[in-house]
């Protein structure tokens, strides 16, 4: 079945450590997105990518980095510069140039600080 | 700038009651789409419906119905005869024709309404 796979489901980070969240899709979508969800805050866009080897900052990109070397994959690295990384992270994909196309979401990764 | 407001943070209803989730939006675009997503306890967001800015027809799908009123910038969602399985966080989102840089039509989400259906 086509869909988006995020791993791991739960992740713990030590102080000063970088961690990488995986996102893979087999929907053949060109666009991929990373969101952060905090309680009562809704979803906030971290980074998005329209095509391979291209990505743009969203509203809260500081302390995060991404890469898009393959169409299917859009990993997110939470760096040590992100001082408050505890949150639920959601990856999504869509057809990029269609205003009406819904984004399809993965199951999320819950990141906590040790 | 786009903005979506879901004023109801949490709602509790008894099973079989009807419940309406409110969504009010702001945009300067004349062409835009509105979406509703459901987030069950498992975490993934499930797409429910979309409506474009030129189509104010209300829609019914089983126990779900949506009321889009451009005059009040509202896109409300009603669940009829609620069930325990409807318990989730529901998000309203807006996609406007204004896009940045690489041409991404970004989604702006409301903060969500947590619905609890009590058996």
Short mmCIF file of N, CA, C and O in Angstrom, two decimals, chain B residues 4-106:
data_model
loop_
_atom_site.label_atom_id
_atom_site.label_comp_id
_atom_site.label_asym_id
_atom_site.label_seq_id
_atom_site.Cartn_x
_atom_site.Cartn_y
_atom_site.Cartn_z
N UNK B 4 -5.96 30.59 10.64
CA UNK B 4 -7.10 29.72 10.90
C UNK B 4 -7.32 29.68 12.41
O UNK B 4 -6.39 29.41 13.17
N UNK B 5 -8.55 29.93 12.83
CA UNK B 5 -8.87 29.95 14.25
C UNK B 5 -9.91 28.89 14.58
O UNK B 5 -10.99 28.85 14.00
N UNK B 6 -9.55 28.01 15.49
CA UNK B 6 -10.48 27.04 16.04
C UNK B 6 -10.64 27.40 17.51
O UNK B 6 -9.80 27.06 18.33
N UNK B 7 -11.71 28.10 17.81
CA UNK B 7 -11.87 28.67 19.14
C UNK B 7 -12.11 27.62 20.21
O UNK B 7 -11.79 27.82 21.38
N UNK B 8 -12.67 26.49 19.82
CA UNK B 8 -12.96 25.42 20.79
C UNK B 8 -11.72 24.59 20.98
O UNK B 8 -11.28 23.90 20.08
N UNK B 9 -11.16 24.62 22.18
CA UNK B 9 -9.97 23.83 22.46
C UNK B 9 -10.35 22.38 22.71
O UNK B 9 -9.72 21.46 22.17
N UNK B 10 -11.35 22.17 23.56
CA UNK B 10 -11.81 20.81 23.88
C UNK B 10 -13.32 20.80 23.96
O UNK B 10 -13.94 21.74 24.45
N UNK B 11 -13.91 19.71 23.46
CA UNK B 11 -15.36 19.51 23.55
C UNK B 11 -15.61 18.08 24.03
O UNK B 11 -14.96 17.14 23.55
N UNK B 12 -16.56 17.93 24.94
CA UNK B 12 -16.98 16.60 25.37
C UNK B 12 -18.47 16.46 25.11
O UNK B 12 -19.25 17.35 25.44
N UNK B 13 -18.85 15.34 24.52
CA UNK B 13 -20.26 15.05 24.28
C UNK B 13 -20.53 13.61 24.67
O UNK B 13 -19.62 12.78 24.72
N UNK B 14 -21.79 13.34 24.92
CA UNK B 14 -22.21 11.97 25.21
C UNK B 14 -22.53 11.30 23.89
O UNK B 14 -23.05 11.92 22.96
N UNK B 15 -22.20 10.05 23.80
CA UNK B 15 -22.44 9.28 22.57
C UNK B 15 -23.86 9.49 22.06
O UNK B 15 -24.82 9.58 22.84
N UNK B 16 -23.97 9.62 20.74
CA UNK B 16 -25.23 9.83 20.01
C UNK B 16 -25.65 11.30 19.95
O UNK B 16 -26.61 11.62 19.24
N UNK B 17 -24.98 12.15 20.67
CA UNK B 17 -25.26 13.59 20.53
C UNK B 17 -24.62 14.11 19.24
O UNK B 17 -23.63 13.57 18.75
N UNK B 18 -25.18 15.20 18.70
CA UNK B 18 -24.57 15.89 17.58
C UNK B 18 -23.57 16.91 18.11
O UNK B 18 -23.75 17.46 19.20
N UNK B 19 -22.52 17.15 17.33
CA UNK B 19 -21.52 18.12 17.77
C UNK B 19 -21.00 18.89 16.55
O UNK B 19 -20.82 18.32 15.48
N UNK B 20 -20.80 20.18 16.72
CA UNK B 20 -20.28 21.03 15.65
C UNK B 20 -18.94 21.62 16.06
O UNK B 20 -18.82 22.21 17.14
N UNK B 21 -17.97 21.48 15.19
CA UNK B 21 -16.63 22.04 15.40
C UNK B 21 -16.50 23.28 14.54
O UNK B 21 -16.74 23.24 13.33
N UNK B 22 -16.10 24.38 15.16
CA UNK B 22 -16.05 25.65 14.46
C UNK B 22 -14.67 25.93 13.87
O UNK B 22 -13.64 25.57 14.45
N UNK B 23 -14.68 26.60 12.71
CA UNK B 23 -13.43 27.01 12.07
C UNK B 23 -13.66 28.36 11.39
O UNK B 23 -14.58 28.49 10.58
N UNK B 24 -12.84 29.33 11.72
CA UNK B 24 -12.91 30.64 11.09
C UNK B 24 -11.54 30.93 10.49
O UNK B 24 -10.51 30.63 11.10
N UNK B 25 -11.54 31.48 9.28
CA UNK B 25 -10.25 31.69 8.61
C UNK B 25 -10.11 33.12 8.12
O UNK B 25 -11.09 33.85 7.99
N UNK B 26 -8.86 33.49 7.86
CA UNK B 26 -8.55 34.80 7.28
C UNK B 26 -7.58 34.59 6.14
O UNK B 26 -6.59 33.87 6.28
N UNK B 27 -7.86 35.22 5.02
CA UNK B 27 -6.95 35.18 3.88
C UNK B 27 -7.25 36.33 2.95
O UNK B 27 -8.39 36.78 2.87
N UNK B 28 -6.25 36.81 2.23
CA UNK B 28 -6.46 37.84 1.23
C UNK B 28 -6.62 37.23 -0.15
O UNK B 28 -6.91 37.95 -1.11
N UNK B 29 -6.41 35.94 -0.26
CA UNK B 29 -6.54 35.27 -1.54
C UNK B 29 -8.01 35.15 -1.93
O UNK B 29 -8.88 34.96 -1.06
N UNK B 30 -8.27 35.21 -3.22
CA UNK B 30 -9.63 34.95 -3.69
C UNK B 30 -9.80 33.49 -4.05
O UNK B 30 -10.91 32.97 -4.08
N UNK B 31 -8.69 32.83 -4.32
CA UNK B 31 -8.71 31.39 -4.60
C UNK B 31 -8.00 30.67 -3.47
O UNK B 31 -6.83 30.93 -3.19
N UNK B 32 -8.72 29.80 -2.82
CA UNK B 32 -8.13 29.05 -1.71
C UNK B 32 -8.93 27.78 -1.47
O UNK B 32 -10.02 27.59 -2.00
N UNK B 33 -8.32 26.87 -0.71
CA UNK B 33 -8.98 25.63 -0.33
C UNK B 33 -8.97 25.49 1.18
O UNK B 33 -8.02 25.92 1.85
N UNK B 34 -10.02 24.89 1.68
CA UNK B 34 -10.13 24.59 3.10
C UNK B 34 -10.18 23.09 3.29
O UNK B 34 -10.78 22.37 2.48
N UNK B 35 -9.56 22.63 4.36
CA UNK B 35 -9.47 21.20 4.64
C UNK B 35 -9.85 20.93 6.09
O UNK B 35 -9.67 21.78 6.96
N UNK B 36 -10.34 19.73 6.33
CA UNK B 36 -10.46 19.20 7.69
C UNK B 36 -9.68 17.90 7.77
O UNK B 36 -9.77 17.05 6.85
N UNK B 37 -8.90 17.78 8.86
CA UNK B 37 -8.16 16.56 9.14
C UNK B 37 -8.55 16.04 10.52
O UNK B 37 -8.88 16.81 11.42
N UNK B 38 -8.47 14.72 10.68
CA UNK B 38 -8.73 14.07 11.96
C UNK B 38 -7.43 13.44 12.45
O UNK B 38 -6.73 12.78 11.69
N UNK B 39 -7.10 13.65 13.73
CA UNK B 39 -5.92 13.04 14.32
C UNK B 39 -6.36 12.15 15.49
O UNK B 39 -6.59 12.62 16.60
N UNK B 40 -6.49 10.85 15.25
CA UNK B 40 -6.85 9.93 16.34
C UNK B 40 -5.67 9.78 17.30
O UNK B 40 -4.58 10.27 17.01
N UNK B 41 -5.87 9.10 18.42
CA UNK B 41 -4.79 8.94 19.41
C UNK B 41 -3.52 8.33 18.84
O UNK B 41 -2.44 8.56 19.37
N UNK B 42 -3.62 7.58 17.76
CA UNK B 42 -2.43 6.96 17.17
C UNK B 42 -1.48 7.99 16.55
O UNK B 42 -0.31 7.70 16.34
N UNK B 43 -1.98 9.18 16.23
CA UNK B 43 -1.08 10.26 15.84
C UNK B 43 -1.13 10.73 14.40
O UNK B 43 -0.86 11.91 14.14
N UNK B 44 -1.44 9.86 13.46
CA UNK B 44 -1.39 10.32 12.07
C UNK B 44 -2.58 11.21 11.75
O UNK B 44 -3.64 11.06 12.33
N UNK B 45 -2.39 12.16 10.86
CA UNK B 45 -3.49 13.02 10.42
C UNK B 45 -4.19 12.36 9.23
O UNK B 45 -3.55 11.98 8.25
N UNK B 46 -5.50 12.27 9.32
CA UNK B 46 -6.29 11.66 8.27
C UNK B 46 -7.10 12.74 7.57
O UNK B 46 -7.86 13.47 8.21
N UNK B 47 -6.95 12.84 6.25
CA UNK B 47 -7.68 13.83 5.47
C UNK B 47 -9.16 13.46 5.44
O UNK B 47 -9.53 12.33 5.15
N UNK B 48 -10.04 14.45 5.71
CA UNK B 48 -11.48 14.21 5.71
C UNK B 48 -12.17 14.84 4.51
O UNK B 48 -12.95 14.20 3.82
N UNK B 49 -11.90 16.13 4.27
CA UNK B 49 -12.62 16.83 3.23
C UNK B 49 -11.85 18.07 2.80
O UNK B 49 -11.06 18.61 3.57
N UNK B 50 -12.09 18.51 1.57
CA UNK B 50 -11.60 19.81 1.11
C UNK B 50 -12.76 20.54 0.43
O UNK B 50 -13.68 19.92 -0.11
N UNK B 51 -12.67 21.86 0.44
CA UNK B 51 -13.69 22.70 -0.18
C UNK B 51 -12.99 23.88 -0.80
O UNK B 51 -12.16 24.51 -0.17
N UNK B 52 -13.30 24.24 -2.05
CA UNK B 52 -12.65 25.40 -2.66
C UNK B 52 -13.48 26.66 -2.44
O UNK B 52 -14.68 26.59 -2.14
N UNK B 53 -12.85 27.79 -2.60
CA UNK B 53 -13.45 29.08 -2.25
C UNK B 53 -14.62 29.46 -3.15
O UNK B 53 -15.35 30.41 -2.83
N UNK B 54 -14.79 28.77 -4.25
CA UNK B 54 -15.88 29.11 -5.17
C UNK B 54 -17.07 28.17 -5.03
O UNK B 54 -18.05 28.31 -5.75
N UNK B 55 -16.97 27.26 -4.11
CA UNK B 55 -18.03 26.27 -3.96
C UNK B 55 -18.58 26.32 -2.55
O UNK B 55 -18.02 25.73 -1.64
N UNK B 56 -19.70 27.02 -2.37
CA UNK B 56 -20.27 27.16 -1.04
C UNK B 56 -21.35 26.13 -0.74
O UNK B 56 -22.06 26.24 0.24
N UNK B 57 -21.46 25.14 -1.60
CA UNK B 57 -22.43 24.08 -1.32
C UNK B 57 -22.02 23.31 -0.09
O UNK B 57 -20.86 22.93 0.06
N UNK B 58 -22.97 23.09 0.78
CA UNK B 58 -22.68 22.27 1.94
C UNK B 58 -22.61 20.80 1.52
O UNK B 58 -23.17 20.41 0.50
N UNK B 59 -21.89 20.03 2.31
CA UNK B 59 -21.69 18.64 1.93
C UNK B 59 -22.01 17.72 3.09
O UNK B 59 -21.72 18.04 4.25
N UNK B 60 -22.60 16.59 2.76
CA UNK B 60 -22.89 15.57 3.76
C UNK B 60 -22.26 14.27 3.31
O UNK B 60 -22.37 13.87 2.15
N UNK B 61 -21.56 13.63 4.24
CA UNK B 61 -20.98 12.32 3.95
C UNK B 61 -21.23 11.43 5.15
O UNK B 61 -20.52 11.50 6.16
N UNK B 62 -22.24 10.63 5.06
CA UNK B 62 -22.60 9.77 6.18
C UNK B 62 -22.99 10.60 7.39
O UNK B 62 -23.92 11.42 7.31
N UNK B 63 -22.31 10.44 8.50
CA UNK B 63 -22.63 11.20 9.72
C UNK B 63 -21.93 12.56 9.75
O UNK B 63 -22.12 13.34 10.68
N UNK B 64 -21.09 12.81 8.76
CA UNK B 64 -20.33 14.07 8.72
C UNK B 64 -21.01 15.06 7.78
O UNK B 64 -21.52 14.68 6.72
N UNK B 65 -20.99 16.33 8.15
CA UNK B 65 -21.46 17.38 7.24
C UNK B 65 -20.62 18.63 7.46
O UNK B 65 -20.07 18.84 8.55
N UNK B 66 -20.50 19.42 6.39
CA UNK B 66 -19.68 20.62 6.45
C UNK B 66 -20.48 21.81 5.94
O UNK B 66 -21.19 21.71 4.95
N UNK B 67 -20.35 22.93 6.65
CA UNK B 67 -21.07 24.15 6.32
C UNK B 67 -20.05 25.25 6.03
O UNK B 67 -19.40 25.76 6.93
N UNK B 68 -19.92 25.61 4.74
CA UNK B 68 -18.97 26.63 4.31
C UNK B 68 -19.73 27.92 4.06
O UNK B 68 -20.64 27.94 3.21
N UNK B 69 -19.39 28.98 4.77
CA UNK B 69 -20.03 30.27 4.57
C UNK B 69 -18.94 31.32 4.35
O UNK B 69 -18.26 31.73 5.28
N UNK B 70 -18.84 31.76 3.11
CA UNK B 70 -17.81 32.73 2.75
C UNK B 70 -18.08 34.07 3.42
O UNK B 70 -17.15 34.80 3.78
N UNK B 71 -19.35 34.41 3.60
CA UNK B 71 -19.71 35.71 4.17
C UNK B 71 -19.20 35.88 5.59
O UNK B 71 -18.89 36.99 6.03
N UNK B 72 -19.08 34.76 6.30
CA UNK B 72 -18.58 34.81 7.67
C UNK B 72 -17.21 34.16 7.80
O UNK B 72 -16.70 33.99 8.90
N UNK B 73 -16.60 33.80 6.67
CA UNK B 73 -15.29 33.13 6.65
C UNK B 73 -15.27 31.95 7.61
O UNK B 73 -14.36 31.80 8.45
N UNK B 74 -16.27 31.11 7.49
CA UNK B 74 -16.34 29.96 8.39
C UNK B 74 -16.51 28.66 7.61
O UNK B 74 -17.10 28.64 6.52
N UNK B 75 -15.97 27.60 8.17
CA UNK B 75 -16.06 26.27 7.55
C UNK B 75 -16.24 25.28 8.68
O UNK B 75 -15.30 24.63 9.14
N UNK B 76 -17.48 25.15 9.13
CA UNK B 76 -17.78 24.34 10.31
C UNK B 76 -18.07 22.89 9.96
O UNK B 76 -18.57 22.58 8.88
N UNK B 77 -17.80 22.02 10.90
CA UNK B 77 -17.88 20.57 10.71
C UNK B 77 -18.81 19.99 11.77
O UNK B 77 -18.61 20.23 12.95
N UNK B 78 -19.82 19.26 11.32
CA UNK B 78 -20.78 18.67 12.25
C UNK B 78 -20.74 17.15 12.17
O UNK B 78 -20.74 16.58 11.06
N UNK B 79 -20.70 16.52 13.32
CA UNK B 79 -20.81 15.07 13.40
C UNK B 79 -22.18 14.76 14.02
O UNK B 79 -22.50 15.23 15.12
N UNK B 80 -22.96 14.00 13.31
CA UNK B 80 -24.30 13.63 13.77
C UNK B 80 -24.23 12.27 14.47
O UNK B 80 -23.49 11.39 14.02
N UNK B 81 -24.97 12.15 15.55
CA UNK B 81 -25.00 10.86 16.29
C UNK B 81 -23.59 10.39 16.57
O UNK B 81 -23.16 9.32 16.12
N UNK B 82 -22.85 11.17 17.33
CA UNK B 82 -21.43 10.90 17.58
C UNK B 82 -21.21 9.51 18.18
O UNK B 82 -22.07 8.95 18.88
N UNK B 83 -20.03 8.96 17.88
CA UNK B 83 -19.63 7.65 18.38
C UNK B 83 -18.28 7.77 19.07
O UNK B 83 -17.52 8.71 18.82
N UNK B 84 -17.97 6.81 19.91
CA UNK B 84 -16.71 6.84 20.64
C UNK B 84 -15.51 6.90 19.68
O UNK B 84 -14.52 7.57 19.95
N UNK B 85 -15.65 6.26 18.53
CA UNK B 85 -14.54 6.26 17.54
C UNK B 85 -14.29 7.64 16.95
O UNK B 85 -13.28 7.85 16.28
N UNK B 86 -15.22 8.56 17.16
CA UNK B 86 -15.01 9.93 16.67
C UNK B 86 -14.07 10.72 17.58
O UNK B 86 -13.65 11.83 17.24
N UNK B 87 -13.75 10.18 18.73
CA UNK B 87 -12.85 10.88 19.66
C UNK B 87 -11.49 11.07 19.01
O UNK B 87 -10.82 10.11 18.62
N UNK B 88 -11.07 12.32 18.89
CA UNK B 88 -9.83 12.65 18.20
C UNK B 88 -9.62 14.15 18.29
O UNK B 88 -10.47 14.88 18.81
N UNK B 89 -8.49 14.60 17.76
CA UNK B 89 -8.27 16.04 17.57
C UNK B 89 -8.57 16.34 16.11
O UNK B 89 -8.10 15.64 15.22
N UNK B 90 -9.36 17.37 15.88
CA UNK B 90 -9.74 17.74 14.53
C UNK B 90 -9.10 19.07 14.17
O UNK B 90 -9.18 20.05 14.93
N UNK B 91 -8.46 19.11 13.00
CA UNK B 91 -7.77 20.31 12.53
C UNK B 91 -8.45 20.84 11.27
O UNK B 91 -8.76 20.09 10.35
N UNK B 92 -8.63 22.14 11.26
CA UNK B 92 -9.05 22.86 10.07
C UNK B 92 -7.79 23.49 9.46
O UNK B 92 -6.89 23.93 10.20
N UNK B 93 -7.69 23.50 8.13
CA UNK B 93 -6.49 24.05 7.48
C UNK B 93 -6.88 24.81 6.22
O UNK B 93 -7.91 24.55 5.61
N UNK B 94 -6.01 25.74 5.84
CA UNK B 94 -6.26 26.63 4.70
C UNK B 94 -5.06 26.61 3.76
O UNK B 94 -3.91 26.70 4.21
N UNK B 95 -5.33 26.50 2.47
CA UNK B 95 -4.28 26.56 1.45
C UNK B 95 -4.63 27.67 0.48
O UNK B 95 -5.65 27.59 -0.22
N UNK B 96 -3.82 28.73 0.48
CA UNK B 96 -4.10 29.89 -0.37
C UNK B 96 -3.26 29.90 -1.62
O UNK B 96 -2.28 29.18 -1.73
N UNK B 97 -3.64 30.74 -2.57
CA UNK B 97 -2.95 30.80 -3.85
C UNK B 97 -1.65 31.56 -3.76
O UNK B 97 -0.85 31.52 -4.68
N UNK B 98 -1.41 32.25 -2.68
CA UNK B 98 -0.14 32.95 -2.50
C UNK B 98 0.91 31.94 -2.10
O UNK B 98 0.75 31.23 -1.12
N UNK B 99 1.98 31.85 -2.84
CA UNK B 99 2.98 30.88 -2.51
C UNK B 99 4.36 31.51 -2.55
O UNK B 99 4.56 32.58 -3.06
N UNK B 100 5.30 30.82 -1.94
CA UNK B 100 6.62 31.41 -1.78
C UNK B 100 7.66 30.61 -2.55
O UNK B 100 7.55 29.40 -2.70
N UNK B 101 8.61 31.31 -3.05
CA UNK B 101 9.81 30.71 -3.62
C UNK B 101 9.58 29.61 -4.62
O UNK B 101 9.26 29.82 -5.79
N UNK B 102 9.69 28.39 -4.15
CA UNK B 102 9.65 27.24 -5.05
C UNK B 102 8.25 26.88 -5.49
O UNK B 102 8.07 25.89 -6.18
N UNK B 103 7.25 27.62 -5.09
CA UNK B 103 5.91 27.36 -5.57
C UNK B 103 5.10 26.43 -4.70
O UNK B 103 4.18 25.78 -5.16
N UNK B 104 5.41 26.40 -3.44
CA UNK B 104 4.67 25.52 -2.55
C UNK B 104 3.42 26.20 -2.05
O UNK B 104 3.46 27.31 -1.57
N UNK B 105 2.32 25.56 -2.18
CA UNK B 105 1.09 26.05 -1.58
C UNK B 105 1.05 25.52 -0.16
O UNK B 105 0.68 24.38 0.08
N UNK B 106 1.42 26.36 0.79
CA UNK B 106 1.55 25.88 2.15
C UNK B 106 0.22 25.83 2.86
O UNK B 106 -0.65 26.66 2.64
#
